[in-house]
Coordinates of N, CA and C in Angstrom, one line a residue:
M1 N -172.3 0.7 -27.4 CA -173.5 -0.3 -27.5 C -172.8 -1.3 -26.2
Y2 N -174.1 -1.8 -25.1 CA -174.0 -2.3 -23.9 C -174.4 -3.3 -23.6
F3 N -174.1 -4.2 -22.6 CA -174.9 -5.4 -22.4 C -175.8 -4.6 -21.2
K4 N -177.0 -5.2 -20.8 CA -178.2 -4.5 -20.1 C -177.3 -4.7 -18.5
S5 N -176.7 -5.8 -18.1 CA -176.1 -6.0 -16.8 C -175.1 -4.8 -16.6
E6 N -174.2 -4.8 -17.8 CA -173.4 -3.6 -17.7 C -173.8 -2.3 -17.4
L7 N -174.6 -2.1 -18.2 CA -175.2 -0.3 -17.8 C -176.0 -0.5 -16.6
R8 N -176.9 -1.4 -16.1 CA -177.5 -1.5 -15.0 C -176.4 -1.4 -13.4
A9 N -175.2 -1.8 -14.0 CA -174.1 -1.9 -12.7 C -174.0 -0.4 -12.0
N10 N -174.3 0.3 -13.0 CA -173.6 1.6 -12.5 C -175.2 2.7 -12.4
Y11 N -176.1 1.9 -12.1 CA -177.3 2.7 -12.0 C -178.3 2.0 -10.9
S12 N -178.4 2.8 -9.5 CA -179.4 2.3 -8.8 C -179.3 3.5 -7.5
L13 N -180.5 3.6 -6.7 CA -180.6 4.8 -5.8 C -179.4 4.9 -4.8
E14 N -178.7 3.8 -4.5 CA -177.4 3.9 -3.5 C -176.6 4.4 -4.2
H15 N -176.4 4.2 -5.4 CA -175.1 4.8 -6.6 C -175.2 6.2 -6.9
L16 N -176.7 6.4 -7.1 CA -177.0 7.8 -7.0 C -176.8 8.7 -5.8
L17 N -177.3 8.4 -4.8 CA -177.1 9.1 -3.6 C -175.5 8.9 -3.3
K18 N -174.6 8.1 -3.4 CA -173.1 8.0 -3.4 C -172.7 9.4 -4.1
L19 N -173.0 9.1 -5.6 CA -172.6 10.3 -6.3 C -172.9 11.9 -5.5
L20 N -174.0 12.0 -5.3 CA -174.9 13.5 -4.8 C -173.8 13.7 -3.9
R21 N -173.8 12.8 -2.7 CA -173.3 13.1 -1.5 C -171.9 13.4 -1.5
K22 N -171.2 13.7 -2.8 CA -169.6 14.0 -2.9 C -169.6 15.5 -2.8
N23 N -171.2 16.0 -2.9 CA -171.1 17.5 -2.8 C -171.7 18.0 -1.2
P24 N -170.7 18.6 -0.7 CA -171.3 19.1 0.9 C -172.5 19.6 1.0
A25 N -173.4 20.2 0.1 CA -174.6 21.0 -0.1 C -175.8 19.7 -0.3
F26 N -175.4 18.5 -0.3 CA -176.4 17.1 -0.4 C -177.2 17.4 0.5
S27 N -177.4 17.8 1.6 CA -178.8 17.8 2.6 C -179.4 18.8 2.2
Q28 N -179.0 20.1 1.4 CA -179.7 21.1 1.3 C -180.5 20.9 0.2
Y29 N -180.3 20.0 -0.9 CA -181.3 19.9 -2.2 C -181.5 18.4 -2.2
C30 N -181.5 17.5 -0.8 CA -182.1 16.1 -1.5 C -182.7 15.9 0.1
T31 N -183.9 15.6 0.1 CA -184.4 15.0 1.1 C -185.4 14.0 0.7
Q32 N -185.6 13.0 1.7 CA -186.7 12.0 1.6 C -188.0 12.2 1.6
K33 N -189.1 11.8 1.3 CA -190.4 12.1 1.0 C -191.3 11.1 1.0
V34 N -192.6 11.0 2.0 CA -193.3 9.9 1.7 C -194.3 10.7 0.8
I35 N -194.9 9.6 -0.2 CA -196.0 10.2 -0.8 C -197.2 9.4 -0.6
A36 N -198.2 9.5 0.2 CA -199.4 8.5 0.6 C -200.2 8.1 -0.4
K37 N -200.4 7.1 -0.2 CA -201.4 6.0 -0.9 C -202.3 6.9 -1.7
G38 N -202.5 7.1 -2.8 CA -203.8 7.6 -3.3 C -203.4 8.9 -4.0
E39 N -202.1 9.7 -3.4 CA -201.6 11.1 -3.8 C -201.0 11.1 -5.2
I40 N -201.1 11.7 -5.8 CA -200.8 12.2 -7.1 C -199.6 13.3 -7.3
L41 N -198.6 13.1 -8.0 CA -197.3 13.9 -8.6 C -197.7 14.3 -9.9
K42 N -197.9 15.2 -10.5 CA -198.1 16.0 -11.6 C -197.0 16.8 -12.1
M43 N -196.1 16.1 -13.3 CA -195.4 16.4 -13.9 C -195.6 17.6 -15.0
G44 N -195.5 18.6 -15.1 CA -195.8 19.6 -16.1 C -195.1 20.5 -16.5
P45 N -195.2 21.4 -17.5 CA -194.4 22.8 -17.7 C -193.6 23.6 -16.6
N46 N -195.0 23.7 -15.7 CA -194.6 24.5 -14.2 C -194.5 23.6 -13.3
N47 N -193.9 22.6 -13.4 CA -193.7 21.9 -12.0 C -192.4 20.9 -12.3
R48 N -191.4 21.8 -12.6 CA -190.0 20.9 -13.3 C -188.8 21.1 -12.2
Q49 N -188.9 21.4 -11.0 CA -187.9 21.8 -10.1 C -187.5 20.7 -9.3
Y50 N -188.2 19.5 -9.0 CA -187.7 18.4 -8.6 C -187.6 17.0 -9.0
F51 N -186.6 16.4 -9.1 CA -186.4 15.3 -9.6 C -186.8 14.0 -8.6
Y52 N -187.1 13.1 -8.7 CA -187.7 11.8 -7.7 C -187.1 10.5 -8.3
M53 N -186.5 10.0 -7.2 CA -186.3 8.5 -7.4 C -187.2 7.6 -6.3
V54 N -187.5 6.4 -6.4 CA -188.0 5.8 -5.7 C -187.4 5.0 -4.9
E55 N -187.4 4.7 -3.3 CA -187.0 4.0 -2.6 C -188.0 2.7 -2.3
H56 N -188.8 3.3 -1.9 CA -189.9 2.1 -1.6 C -191.2 2.3 -1.9
G57 N -191.8 1.5 -2.6 CA -193.3 1.5 -2.7 C -193.4 1.6 -4.4
Y58 N -194.8 2.1 -4.7 CA -195.3 1.9 -6.6 C -196.1 3.2 -6.7
F59 N -195.7 3.6 -8.1 CA -196.7 4.5 -8.6 C -197.5 4.0 -9.9
S60 N -198.2 4.3 -10.2 CA -198.8 3.9 -11.7 C -198.6 5.3 -12.3
F61 N -198.1 5.2 -13.7 CA -197.4 6.3 -14.3 C -198.2 6.4 -15.7
Y62 N -198.8 7.6 -16.0 CA -199.6 8.2 -17.2 C -198.8 9.0 -17.8
Y63 N -199.3 9.1 -19.0 CA -199.0 10.2 -20.0 C -199.9 10.7 -20.5
E64 N -199.8 12.2 -20.5 CA -201.5 12.8 -21.2 C -200.7 13.8 -21.7
N65 N -201.8 13.9 -23.1 CA -201.7 15.1 -24.3 C -202.8 15.3 -24.7
E66 N -203.1 16.4 -25.4 CA -204.5 16.7 -26.3 C -204.8 15.6 -27.1
Y67 N -204.1 14.9 -27.5 CA -204.3 13.8 -28.9 C -205.2 12.6 -28.2
I68 N -204.6 12.1 -27.1 CA -205.0 10.9 -26.8 C -205.3 11.0 -25.4
G69 N -205.6 11.9 -24.5 CA -205.8 12.1 -23.3 C -204.8 11.2 -22.4
K70 N -205.3 11.0 -21.2 CA -204.6 10.8 -20.4 C -204.5 8.9 -20.5
H71 N -202.9 8.7 -20.5 CA -202.9 7.0 -20.9 C -202.0 6.3 -20.1
F72 N -202.4 5.2 -19.2 CA -201.6 4.5 -18.7 C -200.3 3.7 -19.2
I73 N -199.3 4.3 -18.7 CA -198.3 3.4 -19.5 C -197.5 2.1 -18.7
F74 N -197.1 2.6 -17.6 CA -196.5 1.3 -16.5 C -196.6 1.7 -15.0
F75 N -195.8 1.1 -14.5 CA -195.9 1.2 -12.8 C -194.3 1.9 -12.8
V76 N -194.3 2.3 -11.4 CA -192.9 3.1 -11.3 C -192.6 2.4 -9.9
Q77 N -191.4 2.0 -9.8 CA -190.8 1.2 -8.6 C -189.6 1.5 -8.1
R78 N -188.9 1.0 -7.3 CA -187.6 1.2 -6.8 C -186.6 1.4 -7.8
D79 N -185.7 2.3 -7.7 CA -184.8 2.7 -8.5 C -185.0 3.3 -9.9
T80 N -186.6 3.6 -10.1 CA -187.0 4.3 -11.4 C -186.8 6.0 -11.0
M81 N -186.8 6.2 -12.3 CA -186.5 8.3 -12.1 C -187.8 8.5 -12.4
I82 N -188.0 9.9 -11.8 CA -189.5 10.5 -12.2 C -188.8 12.0 -12.6
N83 N -189.2 12.0 -13.3 CA -189.0 13.8 -14.1 C -187.3 14.0 -14.3
F84 N -186.8 13.1 -15.1 CA -185.4 13.2 -15.7 C -185.4 13.2 -17.3
L85 N -186.1 14.4 -17.8 CA -186.3 14.7 -19.1 C -184.7 14.9 -19.8
L86 N -184.8 14.8 -20.6 CA -183.3 14.9 -21.5 C -183.1 16.2 -22.3
Y87 N -184.3 16.5 -23.0 CA -184.5 17.7 -23.9 C -185.3 18.9 -23.6
K88 N -184.6 19.9 -23.4 CA -185.5 21.2 -22.9 C -186.6 21.4 -23.8
E89 N -186.4 20.8 -25.0 CA -187.9 21.0 -25.9 C -189.3 20.1 -25.5
H90 N -188.6 19.2 -24.4 CA -189.8 18.2 -23.8 C -190.4 18.7 -22.5
M91 N -189.8 19.4 -22.2 CA -190.2 20.3 -20.9 C -191.7 20.6 -20.8
D92 N -192.1 20.9 -21.8 CA -193.8 21.2 -21.9 C -194.4 19.3 -21.8
L93 N -194.1 18.3 -21.6 CA -194.7 17.3 -21.8 C -195.3 17.1 -20.2
S94 N -196.5 16.6 -20.2 CA -197.3 16.4 -19.0 C -197.4 14.7 -18.4
F95 N -196.8 14.6 -17.2 CA -197.0 13.3 -16.9 C -197.7 13.0 -15.3
E96 N -198.4 12.1 -15.1 CA -199.0 12.0 -14.0 C -198.4 10.4 -13.2
Y97 N -198.3 10.4 -11.8 CA -197.5 9.5 -11.2 C -198.6 9.5 -9.8
K98 N -199.6 8.2 -9.8 CA -200.4 7.7 -8.9 C -199.9 7.1 -7.6
A99 N -199.8 7.1 -6.4 CA -199.2 6.2 -5.7 C -199.9 5.3 -5.3
L100 N -199.6 4.1 -5.7 CA -200.4 2.6 -5.4 C -200.4 2.1 -4.2
S101 N -199.6 2.9 -3.3 CA -198.9 2.7 -1.9 C -198.5 3.7 -1.3
D102 N -198.1 3.4 0.0 CA -197.3 4.5 0.7 C -196.0 4.7 -0.2
V103 N -195.3 5.6 -0.8 CA -194.1 5.7 -1.6 C -193.1 6.4 -1.0
L104 N -191.8 6.0 -0.8 CA -190.7 6.8 0.1 C -190.2 7.2 -1.3
V105 N -190.1 8.5 -1.6 CA -189.0 8.9 -2.3 C -188.0 9.8 -2.1
W106 N -187.1 9.9 -2.8 CA -186.1 11.2 -2.7 C -186.3 12.4 -3.6
E107 N -186.4 13.3 -3.0 CA -186.9 14.4 -3.7 C -185.7 15.5 -3.9
I108 N -185.2 15.7 -5.2 CA -183.5 16.5 -5.2 C -184.0 17.5 -6.2
D109 N -183.3 18.6 -5.6 CA -183.4 19.5 -6.5 C -182.7 19.3 -8.3
F110 N -183.7 19.6 -9.0 CA -183.2 19.5 -10.3 C -181.6 20.1 -11.0
A111 N -181.9 21.3 -10.5 CA -180.4 22.0 -11.0 C -179.4 21.6 -10.5
F112 N -179.4 21.0 -9.3 CA -178.3 20.6 -8.2 C -178.1 19.2 -8.7
L113 N -179.0 18.3 -9.0 CA -179.1 16.8 -9.6 C -178.1 17.2 -11.1
R114 N -178.4 18.0 -11.8 CA -178.2 17.8 -13.2 C -176.6 18.4 -13.3
S115 N -176.3 19.6 -12.4 CA -174.9 19.7 -12.1 C -173.7 18.7 -11.6
M116 N -174.2 17.9 -10.5 CA -173.9 16.7 -10.1 C -173.3 15.5 -11.2
I117 N -174.6 15.3 -12.0 CA -174.5 14.6 -13.3 C -173.3 14.7 -14.1
L118 N -173.4 16.0 -14.6 CA -172.5 16.4 -15.4 C -171.0 16.3 -15.2
E119 N -171.2 16.5 -13.9 CA -169.7 16.7 -13.3 C -169.1 14.9 -12.7
E120 N -169.9 14.4 -12.4 CA -169.6 12.8 -11.8 C -170.1 11.5 -12.7
D121 N -170.7 12.0 -13.9 CA -171.1 10.8 -14.8 C -170.9 11.2 -16.1
P122 N -169.7 11.1 -16.6 CA -169.1 11.6 -17.8 C -169.5 10.2 -18.6
R123 N -169.9 9.3 -18.5 CA -170.4 8.2 -19.5 C -171.7 8.2 -19.5
N124 N -172.5 8.9 -18.9 CA -174.0 9.5 -19.2 C -174.4 8.1 -19.1
H125 N -174.1 7.5 -17.7 CA -175.0 6.2 -17.3 C -176.6 6.3 -17.2
Y126 N -176.6 8.0 -16.3 CA -178.0 7.8 -16.2 C -178.7 7.8 -17.0
Q127 N -178.5 9.0 -18.0 CA -179.2 9.2 -19.2 C -179.4 7.8 -19.9
L128 N -178.5 7.2 -20.2 CA -178.7 6.0 -21.3 C -179.6 4.7 -20.3
N129 N -179.5 4.8 -19.0 CA -180.4 4.0 -18.3 C -182.1 4.5 -18.8
Y130 N -182.2 5.6 -18.5 CA -183.1 6.5 -18.7 C -183.9 6.3 -19.9
I131 N -182.8 6.2 -21.0 CA -183.3 5.9 -22.3 C -184.0 4.8 -22.7
S132 N -182.9 3.8 -21.9 CA -183.5 2.3 -21.9 C -184.8 1.9 -21.6
T133 N -184.9 2.5 -20.2 CA -186.1 2.3 -19.6 C -187.6 3.1 -20.8
I134 N -187.4 4.1 -20.9 CA -188.6 4.6 -21.8 C -188.5 4.1 -23.2
Q135 N -187.6 3.7 -23.7 CA -187.7 2.7 -24.7 C -188.4 1.3 -24.5
T136 N -188.2 0.7 -23.6 CA -188.8 -0.3 -23.1 C -190.2 -0.2 -22.7
L137 N -190.6 0.8 -22.1 CA -192.0 1.0 -21.7 C -192.5 1.3 -23.4
L138 N -192.1 2.2 -23.9 CA -192.9 2.4 -25.3 C -192.8 1.4 -26.1
F139 N -192.3 0.4 -26.3 CA -192.4 -1.1 -27.1 C -193.4 -1.6 -26.4
H140 N -193.7 -2.0 -25.2 CA -194.6 -2.2 -24.4 C -195.9 -1.9 -24.8
T141 N -196.0 -0.5 -24.6 CA -197.2 0.1 -24.8 C -198.0 -0.1 -26.3
I142 N -196.7 -0.1 -27.2 CA -197.2 -0.1 -28.6 C -197.7 -1.5 -28.9
V143 N -197.2 -2.6 -28.3 CA -197.5 -3.9 -28.6 C -199.0 -4.1 -28.0
R144 N -199.1 -3.6 -26.9 CA -200.6 -3.5 -26.3 C -201.7 -3.2 -27.2
Q145 N -201.2 -1.8 -27.5 CA -202.4 -1.5 -28.4 C -202.8 -2.3 -29.6
T146 N -201.8 -3.3 -30.1 CA -202.2 -4.0 -31.2 C -202.9 -5.4 -31.3
L147 N -203.0 -5.8 -29.7 CA -203.7 -6.9 -29.3 C -205.2 -6.9 -28.9
D148 N -205.8 -7.6 -29.3 CA -207.3 -7.9 -28.7 C -207.5 -7.7 -26.9
A149 N -208.6 -7.7 -26.9 CA -208.8 -7.5 -25.1 C -208.3 -8.6 -24.4
K150 N -208.2 -9.8 -24.8 CA -208.0 -10.9 -24.2 C -206.5 -10.7 -24.0
R151 N -205.7 -10.6 -25.3 CA -204.3 -10.8 -25.3 C -203.7 -9.6 -24.6
R152 N -204.5 -8.4 -24.3 CA -204.3 -7.5 -23.3 C -204.0 -7.5 -22.1
V153 N -204.8 -8.5 -21.5 CA -204.9 -8.9 -20.3 C -203.5 -9.8 -20.2
I154 N -203.4 -10.6 -20.7 CA -202.5 -11.5 -20.5 C -201.0 -10.9 -20.8
Y155 N -201.0 -10.1 -21.6 CA -199.9 -9.4 -22.0 C -199.6 -8.8 -20.8
C156 N -200.3 -7.8 -20.2 CA -200.0 -7.2 -19.0 C -199.5 -7.6 -17.8
L157 N -200.1 -9.3 -17.8 CA -199.6 -10.2 -16.3 C -198.4 -10.4 -16.7
V158 N -198.1 -10.6 -18.0 CA -196.7 -11.0 -18.5 C -195.6 -9.8 -18.2
E159 N -195.9 -8.5 -18.4 CA -195.3 -7.8 -18.5 C -194.8 -7.3 -16.8
I160 N -195.7 -7.3 -16.1 CA -195.8 -7.2 -14.5 C -194.7 -8.7 -13.9
A161 N -195.3 -9.9 -14.4 CA -194.3 -10.8 -13.7 C -192.7 -10.5 -14.0
E162 N -192.5 -9.9 -15.4 CA -191.0 -10.0 -15.8 C -190.1 -8.5 -15.0
E163 N -191.2 -7.4 -14.9 CA -190.6 -6.5 -14.6 C -190.9 -5.8 -12.9
L164 N -192.0 -6.7 -12.1 CA -192.3 -6.1 -11.1 C -192.1 -7.2 -10.0
S165 N -192.2 -8.7 -10.2 CA -192.6 -9.6 -9.6 C -191.2 -10.2 -9.1
L166 N -191.6 -11.3 -8.3 CA -190.7 -12.0 -7.4 C -190.4 -13.3 -7.8
Y167 N -189.4 -13.9 -8.3 CA -189.4 -15.2 -8.9 C -189.2 -16.1 -8.3
T168 N -190.1 -17.1 -7.8 CA -189.3 -18.4 -6.4 C -189.0 -19.6 -7.3
G169 N -188.8 -20.0 -8.8 CA -188.4 -21.0 -9.0 C -189.5 -21.6 -9.7
E170 N -189.6 -22.7 -10.4 CA -190.3 -23.4 -11.3 C -191.2 -22.8 -12.1
H171 N -190.3 -21.9 -12.8 CA -191.7 -20.8 -13.6 C -192.7 -20.1 -12.7
N172 N -192.6 -19.9 -11.4 CA -193.6 -18.9 -10.4 C -193.0 -17.9 -10.2
Y173 N -194.3 -16.8 -10.4 CA -193.6 -15.5 -9.9 C -195.0 -14.6 -9.1
V174 N -194.2 -14.3 -7.9 CA -195.2 -13.7 -7.0 C -195.6 -12.3 -7.4
L175 N -196.7 -12.0 -7.7 CA -197.2 -10.4 -8.1 C -197.5 -9.6 -6.9
P176 N -196.5 -8.3 -7.2 CA -196.9 -7.5 -5.9 C -198.4 -7.0 -5.5
D177 N -198.5 -6.9 -3.9 CA -199.8 -6.4 -3.6 C -200.4 -5.4 -4.4
I178 N -200.0 -4.9 -4.8 CA -200.4 -3.7 -5.7 C -201.5 -4.2 -6.8
V179 N -201.6 -5.4 -7.3 CA -202.4 -5.9 -8.6 C -203.5 -6.5 -7.7
T180 N -204.7 -5.8 -8.7 CA -206.0 -6.1 -8.3 C -206.7 -6.4 -9.4
Y181 N -208.0 -6.3 -9.7 CA -208.6 -6.8 -10.5 C -209.1 -5.3 -11.4
D182 N -209.2 -4.2 -10.1 CA -209.2 -2.8 -11.2 C -208.3 -2.7 -11.7
L183 N -207.3 -2.4 -11.0 CA -205.8 -2.0 -11.8 C -205.3 -2.7 -13.0
L184 N -205.9 -3.9 -13.2 CA -205.3 -4.7 -14.0 C -206.2 -4.5 -15.6
A185 N -207.3 -4.2 -14.9 CA -208.2 -3.9 -15.9 C -208.3 -2.5 -16.6
E186 N -208.0 -1.9 -15.6 CA -207.1 -0.1 -16.3 C -206.0 -0.1 -17.1
F187 N -205.1 -1.0 -16.6 CA -203.8 -1.2 -17.3 C -204.0 -1.9 -18.6
A188 N -205.2 -2.9 -18.9 CA -205.0 -3.6 -20.1 C -206.3 -2.6 -20.9
G189 N -207.0 -1.4 -20.4 CA -207.8 -1.0 -21.0 C -209.0 -2.0 -21.3
T190 N -209.7 -2.7 -20.3 CA -210.6 -3.7 -20.6 C -211.7 -3.1 -19.0
S191 N -213.0 -4.0 -18.8 CA -213.5 -3.4 -18.0 C -213.3 -4.4 -16.9
R192 N -213.8 -4.2 -15.9 CA -213.5 -5.0 -14.5 C -214.2 -6.5 -15.0
G193 N -215.4 -6.3 -15.4 CA -215.6 -7.9 -15.5 C -215.2 -8.5 -16.6
Y194 N -215.1 -7.7 -17.5 CA -214.0 -8.8 -18.7 C -212.9 -9.1 -18.4
T195 N -211.9 -8.3 -17.4 CA -210.8 -8.9 -16.7 C -210.8 -10.0 -15.8
S196 N -212.2 -9.9 -15.0 CA -212.1 -11.2 -14.2 C -212.4 -12.1 -14.8
R197 N -213.4 -12.1 -16.1 CA -213.6 -13.6 -16.7 C -212.1 -14.1 -17.6
I198 N -211.1 -13.1 -17.7 CA -210.0 -13.7 -17.9 C -209.3 -14.8 -17.2
I199 N -209.2 -13.7 -15.9 CA -208.4 -14.3 -14.9 C -209.1 -15.7 -14.3
K200 N -210.4 -15.7 -14.5 CA -211.1 -17.1 -14.4 C -210.4 -18.2 -14.7
E201 N -210.8 -17.9 -16.4 CA -209.6 -19.0 -17.4 C -208.3 -19.1 -16.7
L202 N -207.7 -18.2 -16.7 CA -206.3 -18.7 -16.3 C -206.3 -19.2 -15.0
R203 N -207.2 -19.1 -14.1 CA -206.9 -20.0 -13.0 C -207.3 -21.3 -13.2
D204 N -208.5 -21.4 -14.3 CA -209.0 -23.1 -14.5 C -207.9 -23.5 -15.2
L205 N -206.9 -23.0 -15.8 CA -206.0 -23.7 -16.9 C -204.8 -23.7 -15.9
G206 N -204.9 -23.4 -14.6 CA -203.7 -23.8 -13.6 C -202.4 -22.8 -13.6
L207 N -202.7 -21.6 -14.5 CA -201.5 -20.7 -14.9 C -201.9 -19.7 -13.6
L208 N -202.6 -19.5 -13.0 CA -202.6 -18.4 -12.0 C -203.3 -18.3 -10.7
S209 N -203.0 -18.3 -9.6 CA -203.6 -18.2 -8.6 C -203.9 -16.8 -7.8
S210 N -205.1 -16.6 -7.7 CA -205.6 -15.3 -7.5 C -206.7 -15.1 -6.5
S211 N -207.1 -16.2 -5.8 CA -208.3 -16.3 -4.9 C -207.7 -15.4 -3.6
R212 N -206.7 -15.3 -3.3 CA -206.0 -14.5 -2.3 C -204.7 -13.9 -2.6
K213 N -204.3 -12.7 -1.9 CA -202.9 -11.9 -2.2 C -202.0 -12.8 -1.7
P214 N -200.6 -12.8 -2.2 CA -200.5 -12.1 -3.5 C -200.7 -13.0 -4.2
W215 N -201.3 -12.6 -5.7 CA -201.4 -13.3 -6.8 C -199.9 -13.9 -7.2
I216 N -200.3 -15.1 -7.7 CA -199.0 -15.9 -8.3 C -199.2 -16.3 -9.6
I217 N -198.3 -16.4 -10.6 CA -198.4 -16.7 -12.0 C -197.3 -18.2 -11.6
K218 N -197.9 -18.8 -12.2 CA -197.5 -20.4 -11.9 C -196.9 -21.2 -13.1
D219 N -197.0 -20.6 -13.8 CA -196.5 -20.9 -15.1 C -196.2 -19.8 -16.4
L220 N -195.3 -19.0 -16.3 CA -194.8 -17.9 -17.1 C -194.8 -18.6 -18.6
P221 N -194.0 -19.5 -19.0 CA -194.1 -19.6 -20.4 C -195.1 -20.2 -20.7
K222 N -196.1 -21.0 -20.2 CA -197.2 -21.4 -20.9 C -198.4 -20.3 -20.8
L223 N -197.9 -19.3 -19.8 CA -198.9 -17.8 -20.2 C -198.5 -17.1 -21.4
K224 N -197.6 -17.4 -21.6 CA -196.8 -16.3 -22.9 C -197.4 -17.2 -24.1
K225 N -197.7 -18.5 -24.0 CA -197.9 -19.2 -25.4 C -199.0 -18.7 -25.4
L226 N -200.0 -18.7 -24.8 CA -201.7 -17.9 -24.7 C -201.4 -16.9 -26.0
L227 N -200.5 -16.0 -25.6 CA -200.4 -14.9 -26.6 C -200.3 -14.9 -28.1
H228 N -200.1 -16.4 -28.4 CA -200.1 -16.8 -29.8 C -201.0 -17.6 -30.5
E229 N -201.8 -18.0 -29.6 CA -203.4 -19.1 -29.9 C -204.4 -18.1 -30.6
D230 N -205.0 -18.8 -31.4 CA -205.9 -18.1 -31.8 C -207.1 -18.1 -31.3

């Protein structure tokens, strides 16, 4: 068992690139690539050649299967791994990543990555960080599904604040510019009109500034308390 800070200490894009550069063939198997805003990366049974790690920008992350269709899970940002499945039995899973901005990624040959991880990461920090990330995302997804529409909008704002935002003190969190009414509505599974109404209520309560970019959550603890109100 690890403390989160202990596990994360050996997990970053810089740390991974340092590890991979130990192999003289690094430049042959690892390249930078820009995914243009609006472009979609699809990961499925026939598309597992490359592993990606984000250097700059954001994706929206979707999971898709025959039972639930396509479901918005969360956002992908810097230091997030894409296409790092642990089990061969899961290679038929389908994921989709939509660029919400121009995204700079490292595209790494999966077989090369796997060989280097096995050799240079004996304590499995990358696998453990991946599992920890997926565990957290699944927890939040399950919680969202149990909430009514208003609480889903609020919960999504809390998630974004805690995972993606810049803390500026006094309980203020500056949300990334990718956050819009449409994106928040999609994430919460509500209509744009309904989401706009909840955002206005939060503005009127003095908890959110959203009249211009960037949006700012002005008191995160008070926003969280709304999740427990009737």
